[in-house]
């Protein structure tokens, strides 16, 4: 994959390298390419990693990743989907209070 990455970078297509690593769930490599060549993709990589953490049922780690990515609504949605209303409300209150009404309404 490193050789493919090098070719993507030479072709000025770092996003292609990032997507390749995201597909492989190689978060370290995806983040390295994003940090070095495509800074706009950093948050996108973090969101993909957060979704992978959800699949592994590592909800606290996923929440942290969503928040670091500036996407707390992803954590709220995760907790709401899993019927963990108290956690959804906690994240809302701290990071996205504008969503609080929707979370409370959806829990009833």
Short mmCIF file of C-alpha atoms in Angstrom, two decimals:
data_model
loop_
_atom_site.label_atom_id
_atom_site.label_comp_id
_atom_site.label_asym_id
_atom_site.label_seq_id
_atom_site.Cartn_x
_atom_site.Cartn_y
_atom_site.Cartn_z
CA UNK A 1 0.00 0.00 0.00
CA UNK A 2 2.91 2.32 0.63
CA UNK A 3 3.89 2.12 -3.03
CA UNK A 4 0.34 3.00 -4.08
CA UNK A 5 0.37 5.87 -1.59
CA UNK A 6 3.59 7.19 -3.10
CA UNK A 7 2.06 7.06 -6.60
CA UNK A 8 -1.09 8.88 -5.44
CA UNK A 9 1.02 11.58 -3.80
CA UNK A 10 3.20 11.96 -6.93
CA UNK A 11 0.02 12.32 -8.99
CA UNK A 12 -1.16 15.04 -6.59
CA UNK A 13 -4.08 12.85 -5.46
CA UNK A 14 -3.57 12.45 -1.70
CA UNK A 15 -7.32 11.99 -1.19
CA UNK A 16 -7.10 8.75 -3.16
CA UNK A 17 -4.38 7.49 -0.80
CA UNK A 18 -6.45 8.49 2.22
CA UNK A 19 -9.51 6.69 0.85
CA UNK A 20 -7.41 3.59 0.22
CA UNK A 21 -6.23 3.54 3.83
CA UNK A 22 -9.72 4.30 5.20
CA UNK A 23 -11.03 1.33 3.22
CA UNK A 24 -8.32 -0.80 4.85
CA UNK A 25 -9.09 0.70 8.29
CA UNK A 26 -5.46 1.76 8.52
CA UNK A 27 -6.16 4.88 10.56
CA UNK A 28 -2.54 5.72 11.30
CA UNK A 29 -1.61 5.81 7.62
CA UNK A 30 -4.79 7.64 6.62
CA UNK A 31 -4.15 10.29 9.25
CA UNK A 32 -0.46 10.59 8.29
CA UNK A 33 -1.34 11.26 4.65
CA UNK A 34 -4.09 13.69 5.66
CA UNK A 35 -1.80 15.60 8.02
CA UNK A 36 1.02 15.81 5.49
CA UNK A 37 -0.83 16.29 2.21
CA UNK A 38 -4.57 16.97 2.62
CA UNK A 39 -5.32 18.76 5.88
CA UNK A 40 -8.96 19.24 4.91
CA UNK A 41 -9.42 15.46 5.15
CA UNK A 42 -8.30 15.09 8.79
CA UNK A 43 -11.78 15.44 10.27
CA UNK A 44 -13.21 13.10 7.65
CA UNK A 45 -10.66 10.42 8.62
CA UNK A 46 -11.61 10.88 12.28
CA UNK A 47 -15.31 10.43 11.50
CA UNK A 48 -14.58 7.23 9.57
CA UNK A 49 -12.51 5.98 12.50
CA UNK A 50 -15.30 6.87 14.94
CA UNK A 51 -17.77 4.83 12.87
CA UNK A 52 -15.35 1.91 12.93
CA UNK A 53 -15.13 2.22 16.72
CA UNK A 54 -18.94 2.06 16.90
CA UNK A 55 -18.80 -1.19 14.93
CA UNK A 56 -16.38 -2.49 17.56
CA UNK A 57 -18.76 -1.28 20.32
CA UNK A 58 -16.09 1.10 21.64
CA UNK A 59 -18.61 3.86 22.22
CA UNK A 60 -16.58 6.09 24.53
CA UNK A 61 -13.66 6.08 22.10
CA UNK A 62 -16.07 6.80 19.23
CA UNK A 63 -17.59 9.69 21.18
CA UNK A 64 -14.14 11.17 21.79
CA UNK A 65 -13.24 10.81 18.11
CA UNK A 66 -16.46 12.52 16.97
CA UNK A 67 -15.82 15.39 19.38
CA UNK A 68 -12.18 15.77 18.26
CA UNK A 69 -13.43 15.87 14.68
CA UNK A 70 -15.81 18.68 15.59
CA UNK A 71 -18.79 16.43 14.87
CA UNK A 72 -20.45 15.90 18.27
CA UNK A 73 -23.75 15.27 16.51
CA UNK A 74 -22.25 11.94 15.40
CA UNK A 75 -21.86 10.91 19.04
CA UNK A 76 -25.39 12.09 19.83
CA UNK A 77 -26.77 10.08 16.91
CA UNK A 78 -24.76 7.02 18.00
CA UNK A 79 -26.12 7.14 21.53
CA UNK A 80 -29.66 7.90 20.36
CA UNK A 81 -29.59 4.93 17.97
CA UNK A 82 -28.46 2.69 20.82
CA UNK A 83 -31.22 4.07 23.10
CA UNK A 84 -28.58 5.53 25.45
CA UNK A 85 -30.53 8.74 25.99
CA UNK A 86 -28.62 9.91 29.09
CA UNK A 87 -25.35 9.79 27.14
CA UNK A 88 -26.92 11.54 24.15
CA UNK A 89 -28.23 14.30 26.45
CA UNK A 90 -24.83 14.62 28.17
CA UNK A 91 -23.03 15.13 24.85
CA UNK A 92 -25.74 17.55 23.68
CA UNK A 93 -25.52 19.69 26.77
CA UNK A 94 -21.77 20.00 26.51
CA UNK A 95 -21.18 20.16 22.75
CA UNK A 96 -24.35 20.82 20.76
CA UNK A 97 -27.15 22.19 22.93
CA UNK A 98 -29.15 23.09 19.83
CA UNK A 99 -29.87 19.36 19.38
CA UNK A 100 -31.13 18.80 22.93
CA UNK A 101 -34.80 19.29 22.08
CA UNK A 102 -34.64 16.74 19.26
CA UNK A 103 -32.93 14.15 21.48
CA UNK A 104 -35.43 14.57 24.30
CA UNK A 105 -38.39 14.49 21.87
CA UNK A 106 -37.07 11.34 20.18
CA UNK A 107 -36.73 9.49 23.49
CA UNK A 108 -40.45 9.69 24.21
#
